[in-house]
Amino acid sequence: MFSFSKFESGQSNIFCKKENHALVSSNYYKEALSEDYEVIVNGEKVPVYTCCISKYPFNTEWPGYQRPIEQTETASFVNLVSDEELKVEVVVKKEYKKLILKPYSRNISYEEDNGKIKFTLSENGQFVLNTDSYHHCLYIFNSKPITPPEKESVTYYFGPGVHMTGRIVLSSNESVYIDKDALVFGCIYAKNAENIHIFGNGLLDDIGEGRIEEKCYEMFTNGNLKFYDCKNVNIEGIMMRNSAIWCVNVFHCFNVMLDGIKVFGQWRYNADGVDIVNSQNVTLRNSFIHSFDDTVTIKGVDLYAKTDNENILTENCVLWCDWGKTCEIGLETTCRRYKNIIFRNCDILRAGDTALGIQNGDCAEVSEVVFENINVDYNCYDTLYQFQKFFDQPYTNHDKVAIPHLIRFTNNPYRDGFTQELDIEGIQSGTIHDIVCRNINVHYDEEIPMVDGKYNVPVTVNNKDNITHYNIQVSNVKINGTYADENNTIVFLNGVKNFTFKKEN
């Protein structure tokens, strides 16, 4: 079986069990098609749609208004739905010198002839085609088919068409289905609910939501998905675009599965990918997350300070961070402890500031964290981030190469004077211990200069509060196939006991 997303207005295949909830299908909306690419799959031309992404890593503290559209550019995407081998042809409608098809770990061979690229996709997954740089990329999503349910079996059924919903509020035992040909303009919210299911191969777009609050913790602005105090949440397959703040928000939730989701077209201030906050038993897998700000981050906030972050797994994901951190704990870490946190089998196409990070900015004891089997790309065309200090300031780092930290563990304080206000026992003061990083493969662009004969792939463990971090193990890091250690890689250590960086058999 092979099909693809096709968004067309004028259809009204929509169903809702709830009374007095206005769900409207548009007869007039027209989704923009790409001017950069043409895609043919198994001999059939498929629609190539567009989204906005950040033009460059340029950020500021929330200024009271949303990020200017002038700081964005157009990317393209196709959503293929298949359970068979696909023969893909991509026609690039612009001049280029170099073709880049990621993730490199998938080892996809291709033929190239005068702007036409041919390759085969033998399994589901998410891919990115770049020409010369990250600008104006093409996302290729090859999604597992999700069978449409009977309409009466779900609370909200969005069939083919363009639908205008606003905020959808879910209660316990409710569900949302978004068909592969459905484009839903709205966001989804739940509080104190359980047994929630959101699934399908379609697109949820949050472009209509405004932002009025600096913090992303509150319910004033939702992002694509926002859940507080929920249990048994299953999100499967859907695409998400244009979040007003953090895209996927999981606050004080238990037993959450995020499987095969696609987060992209995220460009607005604080557009994190997935934020897991004071939650337990959460899995993110088989997904694609391209965020402007932090990509996958695990946080703790005052409201839920008595609930620890435990049993959280991110695996088999393709990750892309424009500005912040990619696989991250913190910066807010208000709880007693983080425990059994795993990031594994992931591809980081762009690492932002840090690929693998811990920022223990509040009071938690962070331990039993594992980063393993991670591929990280260092690209010569990734430009250096810049903080915008005033409204008319331009981005000026176009010719400066971004060098992210490969590993960075710190306890830089997020704020002062908070521990006295929280009624939790046994808090530590920003300790980091028993952390494992193993089997990390770095693709280091040869055009990036080395520093004093060392790869410019910084590894940092830094103490900011007279606390000794301990038992930090880094092993089997390879840079372009060569094992890394303190002799050929930049390492900075301060206030750490029992740090090892070595090759293991």
Short mmCIF file of C-alpha atoms in Angstrom, two decimals, residues 54 57 134 271-273 288-296 318-328 347-355 379 382-383 402 404:
data_model
loop_
_atom_site.label_atom_id
_atom_site.label_comp_id
_atom_site.label_asym_id
_atom_site.label_seq_id
_atom_site.Cartn_x
_atom_site.Cartn_y
_atom_site.Cartn_z
CA SER A 54 13.91 29.70 11.16
CA PRO A 57 19.66 30.92 14.87
CA TYR A 134 20.24 23.60 5.83
CA ALA A 271 9.19 26.73 19.93
CA ASP A 272 10.55 23.68 21.75
CA GLY A 273 9.81 20.27 20.30
CA PHE A 288 11.01 13.43 13.84
CA ILE A 289 11.48 16.62 15.87
CA HIS A 290 12.82 19.80 14.23
CA SER A 291 12.50 22.58 16.76
CA PHE A 292 13.62 26.18 16.77
CA ASP A 293 14.43 26.04 20.49
CA ASP A 294 15.17 22.96 22.65
CA THR A 295 14.27 19.72 20.89
CA VAL A 296 13.56 17.10 23.59
CA VAL A 318 15.58 12.04 14.13
CA LEU A 319 16.31 15.34 15.88
CA TRP A 320 17.17 18.83 14.63
CA CYS A 321 17.76 21.81 16.93
CA ASP A 322 18.19 25.34 15.55
CA TRP A 323 18.98 27.29 18.71
CA GLY A 324 18.94 25.55 22.09
CA LYS A 325 19.74 22.03 23.27
CA THR A 326 18.85 18.79 21.52
CA CYS A 327 18.69 15.99 24.12
CA GLU A 328 18.37 17.98 27.31
CA ASP A 347 20.22 10.88 14.83
CA ILE A 348 20.99 14.54 15.55
CA LEU A 349 21.11 16.39 12.22
CA ARG A 350 21.86 19.73 13.82
CA ALA A 351 22.68 20.12 17.51
CA GLY A 352 21.99 23.80 18.21
CA ASP A 353 24.10 24.82 21.19
CA THR A 354 24.45 21.33 22.72
CA ALA A 355 23.78 17.80 21.51
CA ASN A 379 28.09 20.72 9.64
CA ASP A 382 25.54 25.57 10.35
CA THR A 383 25.86 29.21 11.33
CA ALA A 402 28.42 26.93 14.75
CA PRO A 404 27.94 22.91 19.41
#
